[in-house]
Amino acid sequence: MLRPRLPLGVTAAVSAVALAACSGQADEPAASSTTSSPTTSSAAPSTPSPAIEGAPDALAAAVTDRYGAEVAGQAGLGRWRGDEVAVVTGEDEQEGDVTLAVRPKGKRSWVVVGGWWPSLGDEGTARLGGRQHVLLIGSDARKGEKVGRARADALQLVGTDGKGGAGVMGFARDLWVPIPGHGSGKLNSAMVYRGPRGQVDAVREVSGISPTGYVLADFTGFRRAVDEAGGLRVSLPDGLRSHLPGGRLPQGRQEIDGRSAVALARERKTLAGGDFDRSANQGLMVGAIALQARLAGPSGLPRLVTILDKHTESDLTATEMLRFSAGFYRVDPTKVGRAVAKGGFGTAGGQSIVILDGASKKALRDFRDGRLG
């Protein structure tokens, strides 16, 4: 069943984007974004804009070309999968504008791949790629095991509809589902058989949703990412009484480090709803990441993307990652939902399994447009 709406702006703070310093307006429909061509610049522009603080000349020239005039703003720089990424936030006449740009590895030119530009009026319609889903995978890999060939300890599907709505859908690990190329099995076993892309395919089979791609982390990577980002602010509806390191947490608002974040994501034995409640806690932390990033503003996005790049694996391109994460700054907090796909218990092949229930099937159908609830 659907849980109460998760205001990616009220509950906690940990993953990819969106709240206070940004506009709460919704994006325009995706059709307007797919018809726009990327803006490029040469590496040695003759008249780079001197008004974008922190921007290399080629980046400043690409942004200036987008406006057709000199721009005032600040540039934040980062990296994703070998490509350079940038977010330019406007100032003065361009205040409220955000430009996303990428410089592919080995190239000298920057490409404007998205953003929103209210200072340009009708020409400033948001370009963020429209409806998207990305699967976040937490690997249960232990010492000596390959991260992308272990069981999935966490499965969270995050979506945006490109119109101001979004959602976070967790999946019970023991759901009995078709695994493409391997018959049927528990959902979290798909990665063992066919790697992260196989896990994405299994989620697509059970949900009817085709994720753009995945972001994968193991326990160590997740812990280090949280610590490098400066910790995670969460508001726990219930305390945590786990035997795991860092797993003794009180009820209410608090800031936790990476060790406690791992405990919160893994603990199930002391929770009334077991694995279902664990998945709900994981979804709460995903929303918390988004809130924390949004409170920092779009200018902080390149740093967070760079941290994720260091501690995760992913098949998302730099353009896909930048557009998807920046899209949460455009989300209306009243149009965000959170749920867990779960069901009743059964057996198959001598093992205990979960059979997806009707309420979860309905929630998944609802989430196909990128908005939940």
Short mmCIF file of C-alpha atoms in Angstrom, two decimals:
data_model
loop_
_atom_site.label_atom_id
_atom_site.label_comp_id
_atom_site.label_asym_id
_atom_site.label_seq_id
_atom_site.Cartn_x
_atom_site.Cartn_y
_atom_site.Cartn_z
CA MET A 1 0.00 0.00 0.00
CA LEU A 2 1.08 3.54 -0.52
CA ARG A 3 2.70 5.16 2.47
CA PRO A 4 2.23 8.83 3.36
CA ARG A 5 3.72 11.24 0.87
CA LEU A 6 7.43 11.77 1.33
CA PRO A 7 8.02 15.49 0.89
CA LEU A 8 11.48 15.36 -0.70
CA GLY A 9 11.57 18.33 1.48
CA VAL A 10 10.46 17.39 5.01
CA THR A 11 11.64 13.99 6.14
CA ALA A 12 15.42 13.53 5.79
CA ALA A 13 18.43 14.03 3.61
CA VAL A 14 20.67 11.64 1.33
CA SER A 15 20.82 11.06 -2.73
CA ALA A 16 20.23 13.04 -5.76
CA VAL A 17 18.43 16.38 -5.58
CA ALA A 18 15.75 19.09 -4.78
CA LEU A 19 14.11 21.89 -2.26
CA ALA A 20 14.54 25.36 -0.71
CA ALA A 21 16.90 27.43 -2.83
CA CYS A 22 15.23 26.16 -6.00
CA SER A 23 12.00 26.92 -7.79
CA GLY A 24 9.12 24.69 -6.76
CA GLN A 25 7.62 25.04 -10.23
CA ALA A 26 7.06 21.96 -12.34
CA ASP A 27 8.93 21.19 -15.54
CA GLU A 28 7.28 21.61 -18.88
CA PRO A 29 6.28 18.36 -20.63
CA ALA A 30 9.14 16.29 -21.95
CA ALA A 31 8.23 16.98 -25.58
CA SER A 32 9.69 20.46 -25.35
CA SER A 33 12.98 19.08 -24.07
CA THR A 34 13.54 16.47 -26.75
CA THR A 35 13.29 18.89 -29.64
CA SER A 36 16.11 21.14 -28.46
CA SER A 37 19.62 20.62 -29.77
CA PRO A 38 22.60 20.70 -27.42
CA THR A 39 24.72 23.85 -27.46
CA THR A 40 28.45 23.41 -28.06
CA SER A 41 31.45 25.70 -28.02
CA SER A 42 34.97 25.55 -29.32
CA ALA A 43 37.81 25.10 -26.86
CA ALA A 44 39.38 28.44 -27.67
CA PRO A 45 36.54 31.00 -27.81
CA SER A 46 37.48 34.48 -28.97
CA THR A 47 35.16 36.26 -26.53
CA PRO A 48 34.49 34.09 -23.46
CA SER A 49 32.17 35.53 -20.86
CA PRO A 50 34.25 36.84 -17.95
CA ALA A 51 31.19 37.03 -15.68
CA ILE A 52 30.78 33.33 -14.83
CA GLU A 53 32.97 32.81 -11.80
CA GLY A 54 34.80 29.48 -11.76
CA ALA A 55 34.02 28.63 -15.39
CA PRO A 56 36.75 27.62 -17.87
CA ASP A 57 36.67 29.72 -21.04
CA ALA A 58 35.07 26.99 -23.15
CA LEU A 59 32.30 26.44 -20.58
CA ALA A 60 31.64 30.17 -20.32
CA ALA A 61 31.42 30.39 -24.10
CA ALA A 62 28.94 27.48 -24.31
CA VAL A 63 26.68 29.07 -21.69
CA THR A 64 26.97 32.47 -23.36
CA ASP A 65 25.91 30.87 -26.65
CA ARG A 66 22.80 29.52 -24.92
CA TYR A 67 21.79 33.04 -23.94
CA GLY A 68 23.13 34.93 -26.94
CA ALA A 69 24.53 37.49 -24.52
CA GLU A 70 26.96 37.82 -21.64
CA VAL A 71 25.98 35.93 -18.51
CA ALA A 72 26.56 36.57 -14.81
CA GLY A 73 26.78 33.51 -12.59
CA GLN A 74 28.73 30.89 -10.67
CA ALA A 75 30.03 27.58 -12.00
CA GLY A 76 30.36 24.37 -10.00
CA LEU A 77 32.51 21.63 -11.56
CA GLY A 78 32.64 17.87 -11.04
CA ARG A 79 33.12 14.50 -12.72
CA TRP A 80 31.02 11.51 -13.71
CA ARG A 81 32.39 8.40 -15.40
CA GLY A 82 35.38 10.22 -16.87
CA ASP A 83 33.41 13.20 -18.19
CA GLU A 84 33.49 16.67 -16.65
CA VAL A 85 30.14 18.06 -15.51
CA ALA A 86 29.14 21.59 -14.60
CA VAL A 87 26.21 23.47 -13.13
CA VAL A 88 26.07 27.20 -13.75
CA THR A 89 23.68 29.18 -11.53
CA GLY A 90 22.70 32.61 -12.78
CA GLU A 91 23.06 35.92 -10.94
CA ASP A 92 21.72 39.45 -11.41
CA GLU A 93 19.44 39.42 -14.48
CA GLN A 94 19.85 35.64 -14.76
CA GLU A 95 19.07 34.88 -11.11
CA GLY A 96 17.10 31.64 -10.85
CA ASP A 97 18.55 30.26 -14.07
CA VAL A 98 20.40 26.92 -14.00
CA THR A 99 22.48 25.55 -16.88
CA LEU A 100 23.78 21.97 -17.01
CA ALA A 101 26.82 21.20 -19.15
CA VAL A 102 29.09 18.26 -19.91
CA ARG A 103 32.59 18.02 -21.40
CA PRO A 104 33.05 14.43 -22.65
CA LYS A 105 36.33 12.72 -21.90
CA GLY A 106 38.95 13.54 -24.53
CA LYS A 107 36.96 16.48 -25.91
CA ARG A 108 37.81 20.17 -25.62
CA SER A 109 34.26 21.48 -26.05
CA TRP A 110 31.49 21.76 -23.49
CA VAL A 111 27.90 20.84 -24.37
CA VAL A 112 24.86 22.43 -22.70
CA VAL A 113 22.66 19.39 -21.99
CA GLY A 114 19.83 20.87 -19.96
CA GLY A 115 18.65 23.33 -17.37
CA TRP A 116 15.98 25.98 -16.88
CA TRP A 117 16.15 29.68 -17.68
CA PRO A 118 13.25 31.79 -16.37
CA SER A 119 15.10 34.97 -17.41
CA LEU A 120 14.60 33.96 -21.06
CA GLY A 121 10.81 33.75 -20.78
CA ASP A 122 9.23 31.28 -23.22
CA GLU A 123 12.68 30.43 -24.58
CA GLY A 124 13.73 29.31 -21.10
CA THR A 125 11.49 26.23 -20.90
CA ALA A 126 13.12 23.56 -18.74
CA ARG A 127 15.09 20.87 -20.57
CA LEU A 128 15.65 17.86 -18.31
CA GLY A 129 14.71 14.82 -20.36
CA GLY A 130 11.11 14.35 -19.22
CA ARG A 131 9.95 11.17 -17.44
CA GLN A 132 12.76 9.04 -16.01
CA HIS A 133 13.34 6.19 -13.57
CA VAL A 134 16.69 5.11 -12.09
CA LEU A 135 17.24 1.94 -10.04
CA LEU A 136 19.39 2.31 -6.92
CA ILE A 137 20.98 -1.02 -5.95
CA GLY A 138 22.69 -1.86 -2.67
CA SER A 139 24.94 -4.91 -3.07
CA ASP A 140 25.26 -7.54 -0.34
CA ALA A 141 28.80 -8.37 -1.54
CA ARG A 142 31.13 -9.57 1.19
CA LYS A 143 34.92 -9.69 1.21
CA GLY A 144 36.19 -11.38 -1.94
CA GLU A 145 32.86 -11.15 -3.78
CA LYS A 146 32.23 -9.00 -6.86
CA VAL A 147 29.94 -6.08 -6.06
CA GLY A 148 27.94 -6.57 -9.25
CA ARG A 149 27.52 -10.35 -8.82
CA ALA A 150 26.17 -10.54 -5.26
CA ARG A 151 22.56 -10.45 -4.09
CA ALA A 152 20.88 -7.07 -3.95
CA ASP A 153 20.40 -5.98 -0.33
CA ALA A 154 18.50 -2.84 -1.36
CA LEU A 155 16.37 -2.05 -4.40
CA GLN A 156 14.90 1.43 -4.69
CA LEU A 157 13.37 2.75 -7.90
CA VAL A 158 13.39 6.55 -8.05
CA GLY A 159 11.33 8.39 -10.65
CA THR A 160 10.30 11.83 -11.89
CA ASP A 161 7.53 12.62 -14.34
CA GLY A 162 9.09 15.78 -15.79
CA LYS A 163 6.07 17.78 -14.64
CA GLY A 164 6.86 18.32 -10.96
CA GLY A 165 5.94 14.86 -9.64
CA ALA A 166 8.21 12.10 -8.36
CA GLY A 167 8.32 8.95 -6.27
CA VAL A 168 10.44 6.35 -4.50
CA MET A 169 9.42 2.69 -4.77
CA GLY A 170 11.20 0.03 -2.71
CA PHE A 171 11.05 -3.69 -3.53
CA ALA A 172 10.91 -6.59 -1.11
CA ARG A 173 14.00 -8.71 -1.78
CA ASP A 174 12.12 -12.03 -1.75
CA LEU A 175 9.53 -11.17 -4.40
CA TRP A 176 9.16 -14.16 -6.73
CA VAL A 177 9.55 -12.78 -10.25
CA PRO A 178 10.56 -13.73 -13.80
CA ILE A 179 14.32 -13.32 -14.25
CA PRO A 180 15.05 -12.84 -17.96
CA GLY A 181 17.32 -15.62 -19.15
CA HIS A 182 17.01 -17.59 -15.90
CA GLY A 183 13.42 -18.66 -15.33
CA SER A 184 11.94 -17.38 -12.07
CA GLY A 185 13.54 -16.60 -8.75
CA LYS A 186 13.78 -14.14 -5.88
CA LEU A 187 14.10 -10.58 -7.14
CA ASN A 188 17.38 -9.91 -5.36
CA SER A 189 19.04 -12.94 -6.97
CA ALA A 190 18.89 -11.47 -10.49
CA MET A 191 22.20 -9.67 -10.04
CA VAL A 192 23.93 -12.93 -9.11
CA TYR A 193 22.92 -14.50 -12.42
CA ARG A 194 23.17 -11.56 -14.81
CA GLY A 195 24.83 -8.61 -13.08
CA PRO A 196 23.39 -5.11 -12.51
CA ARG A 197 21.72 -4.95 -15.94
CA GLY A 198 20.06 -8.26 -15.17
CA GLN A 199 18.76 -6.74 -11.94
CA VAL A 200 17.36 -3.81 -13.91
CA ASP A 201 15.69 -6.24 -16.33
CA ALA A 202 14.09 -8.18 -13.45
CA VAL A 203 12.69 -4.98 -11.95
CA ARG A 204 11.31 -4.07 -15.37
CA GLU A 205 9.62 -7.47 -15.64
CA VAL A 206 7.85 -7.18 -12.29
CA SER A 207 7.02 -3.47 -12.49
CA GLY A 208 6.34 -2.73 -16.15
CA ILE A 209 8.73 0.22 -15.78
CA SER A 210 11.90 0.55 -17.88
CA PRO A 211 14.60 2.32 -15.84
CA THR A 212 17.05 4.55 -17.68
CA GLY A 213 19.84 2.81 -15.78
CA TYR A 214 21.22 1.99 -12.36
CA VAL A 215 23.52 3.23 -9.60
CA LEU A 216 25.15 0.44 -7.57
CA ALA A 217 27.02 0.59 -4.25
CA ASP A 218 28.22 -1.91 -1.66
CA PHE A 219 28.25 -1.34 2.12
CA THR A 220 31.69 0.29 2.06
CA GLY A 221 30.94 2.57 -0.87
CA PHE A 222 27.69 3.77 0.70
CA ARG A 223 29.36 4.42 4.05
CA ARG A 224 32.20 6.38 2.47
CA ALA A 225 29.86 8.41 0.27
CA VAL A 226 27.77 9.48 3.28
CA ASP A 227 30.85 10.40 5.29
CA GLU A 228 32.45 12.35 2.44
CA ALA A 229 29.20 14.25 1.91
CA GLY A 230 29.33 15.34 5.57
CA GLY A 231 26.81 12.94 7.08
CA LEU A 232 23.10 12.49 6.64
CA ARG A 233 20.26 14.33 8.39
CA VAL A 234 17.28 12.08 8.97
CA SER A 235 14.04 12.13 10.91
CA LEU A 236 13.24 8.63 12.18
CA PRO A 237 9.61 7.87 13.00
CA ASP A 238 10.90 5.05 15.22
CA GLY A 239 14.24 4.46 16.87
CA LEU A 240 16.64 1.73 15.71
CA ARG A 241 17.88 -1.01 18.04
CA SER A 242 20.23 -2.93 15.78
CA HIS A 243 23.25 -5.04 16.74
CA LEU A 244 25.05 -3.66 13.67
CA PRO A 245 27.81 -1.07 14.23
CA GLY A 246 26.22 2.37 14.64
CA GLY A 247 22.78 0.81 14.83
CA ARG A 248 21.53 2.35 18.10
CA LEU A 249 19.58 5.39 16.97
CA PRO A 250 16.89 7.38 18.84
CA GLN A 251 13.55 8.44 17.45
CA GLY A 252 13.35 11.86 15.80
CA ARG A 253 15.62 14.24 13.92
CA GLN A 254 19.35 13.65 13.98
CA GLU A 255 22.50 13.58 11.90
CA ILE A 256 24.07 10.19 11.27
CA ASP A 257 27.41 9.12 9.83
CA GLY A 258 28.07 6.51 7.19
CA ARG A 259 28.27 3.64 9.65
CA SER A 260 24.83 4.38 11.09
CA ALA A 261 23.42 4.94 7.59
CA VAL A 262 24.53 1.42 6.63
CA ALA A 263 22.93 0.02 9.78
CA LEU A 264 19.66 1.81 9.04
CA ALA A 265 19.68 0.48 5.48
CA ARG A 266 20.44 -3.12 6.51
CA GLU A 267 18.54 -3.75 9.76
CA ARG A 268 15.41 -5.93 9.51
CA LYS A 269 15.41 -8.42 12.40
CA THR A 270 14.31 -5.88 15.03
CA LEU A 271 11.70 -4.23 12.79
CA ALA A 272 8.05 -5.20 13.11
CA GLY A 273 7.65 -5.47 9.34
CA GLY A 274 11.00 -7.16 8.77
CA ASP A 275 12.29 -6.73 5.22
CA PHE A 276 9.28 -4.58 4.26
CA ASP A 277 10.15 -2.03 6.95
CA ARG A 278 13.80 -2.19 6.00
CA SER A 279 12.88 -1.27 2.43
CA ALA A 280 10.76 1.59 3.77
CA ASN A 281 13.77 2.89 5.77
CA GLN A 282 15.91 2.71 2.66
CA GLY A 283 13.33 4.79 0.79
CA LEU A 284 13.31 7.29 3.63
CA MET A 285 17.07 7.71 3.27
CA VAL A 286 16.82 8.17 -0.50
CA GLY A 287 14.35 11.00 0.13
CA ALA A 288 16.70 12.36 2.77
CA ILE A 289 19.57 12.48 0.29
CA ALA A 290 17.41 14.40 -2.14
CA LEU A 291 16.38 16.90 0.52
CA GLN A 292 19.92 17.47 1.74
CA ALA A 293 21.15 18.04 -1.80
CA ARG A 294 18.31 20.41 -2.59
CA LEU A 295 18.82 22.48 0.52
CA ALA A 296 22.43 22.98 -0.60
CA GLY A 297 21.16 24.31 -3.95
CA PRO A 298 21.98 23.32 -7.54
CA SER A 299 25.50 24.72 -7.26
CA GLY A 300 26.38 21.85 -4.91
CA LEU A 301 25.26 19.16 -7.37
CA PRO A 302 28.62 18.67 -9.15
CA ARG A 303 30.32 17.91 -5.83
CA LEU A 304 27.69 15.30 -4.91
CA VAL A 305 27.85 13.73 -8.36
CA THR A 306 31.63 13.50 -8.00
CA ILE A 307 31.30 11.80 -4.59
CA LEU A 308 28.86 9.27 -6.05
CA ASP A 309 31.20 8.70 -8.97
CA LYS A 310 34.01 7.74 -6.59
CA HIS A 311 32.00 5.26 -4.54
CA THR A 312 29.47 3.69 -6.93
CA GLU A 313 29.14 1.87 -10.23
CA SER A 314 26.64 3.01 -12.86
CA ASP A 315 25.68 2.73 -16.52
CA LEU A 316 24.20 6.25 -16.62
CA THR A 317 25.93 8.71 -18.92
CA ALA A 318 27.02 12.09 -17.56
CA THR A 319 24.09 13.73 -19.36
CA GLU A 320 21.58 11.24 -17.93
CA MET A 321 22.96 11.57 -14.41
CA LEU A 322 23.05 15.36 -14.49
CA ARG A 323 19.56 15.74 -15.93
CA PHE A 324 18.00 13.15 -13.63
CA SER A 325 19.51 14.50 -10.43
CA ALA A 326 18.90 18.15 -11.35
CA GLY A 327 15.29 17.31 -12.10
CA PHE A 328 14.53 16.96 -8.41
CA TYR A 329 15.13 20.68 -7.90
CA ARG A 330 12.00 21.16 -10.02
CA VAL A 331 9.84 18.74 -8.05
CA ASP A 332 6.78 19.97 -6.14
CA PRO A 333 7.05 18.40 -2.65
CA THR A 334 3.28 17.85 -2.59
CA LYS A 335 3.54 15.60 -5.66
CA VAL A 336 5.92 12.97 -4.30
CA GLY A 337 4.97 9.54 -2.96
CA ARG A 338 6.75 6.59 -1.38
CA ALA A 339 5.78 2.91 -1.30
CA VAL A 340 7.15 -0.62 -1.00
CA ALA A 341 6.25 -3.36 -3.50
CA LYS A 342 5.47 -6.34 -1.29
CA GLY A 343 2.82 -9.01 -0.69
CA GLY A 344 1.94 -12.25 1.04
CA PHE A 345 4.26 -15.14 1.84
CA GLY A 346 4.50 -18.42 -0.01
CA THR A 347 7.00 -21.11 -0.95
CA ALA A 348 8.78 -22.11 -4.15
CA GLY A 349 11.54 -24.65 -4.53
CA GLY A 350 11.56 -25.21 -0.79
CA GLN A 351 12.25 -21.57 0.04
CA SER A 352 10.13 -18.80 1.49
CA ILE A 353 9.07 -16.18 -1.05
CA VAL A 354 6.89 -13.08 -1.33
CA ILE A 355 4.07 -12.94 -3.88
CA LEU A 356 3.28 -9.43 -5.12
CA ASP A 357 -0.13 -8.28 -3.89
CA GLY A 358 -2.83 -6.29 -5.63
CA ALA A 359 -2.12 -3.02 -3.84
CA SER A 360 1.52 -3.16 -4.90
CA LYS A 361 0.59 -3.94 -8.51
CA LYS A 362 -1.69 -0.90 -8.50
CA ALA A 363 1.08 1.30 -7.04
CA LEU A 364 3.51 0.12 -9.73
CA ARG A 365 1.02 0.96 -12.49
CA ASP A 366 0.59 4.37 -10.91
CA PHE A 367 4.36 4.90 -10.89
CA ARG A 368 4.89 4.23 -14.59
CA ASP A 369 4.46 7.91 -15.39
CA GLY A 370 7.26 8.83 -12.93
CA ARG A 371 4.97 10.09 -10.19
CA LEU A 372 3.79 7.97 -7.27
CA GLY A 373 0.56 8.77 -5.46
#
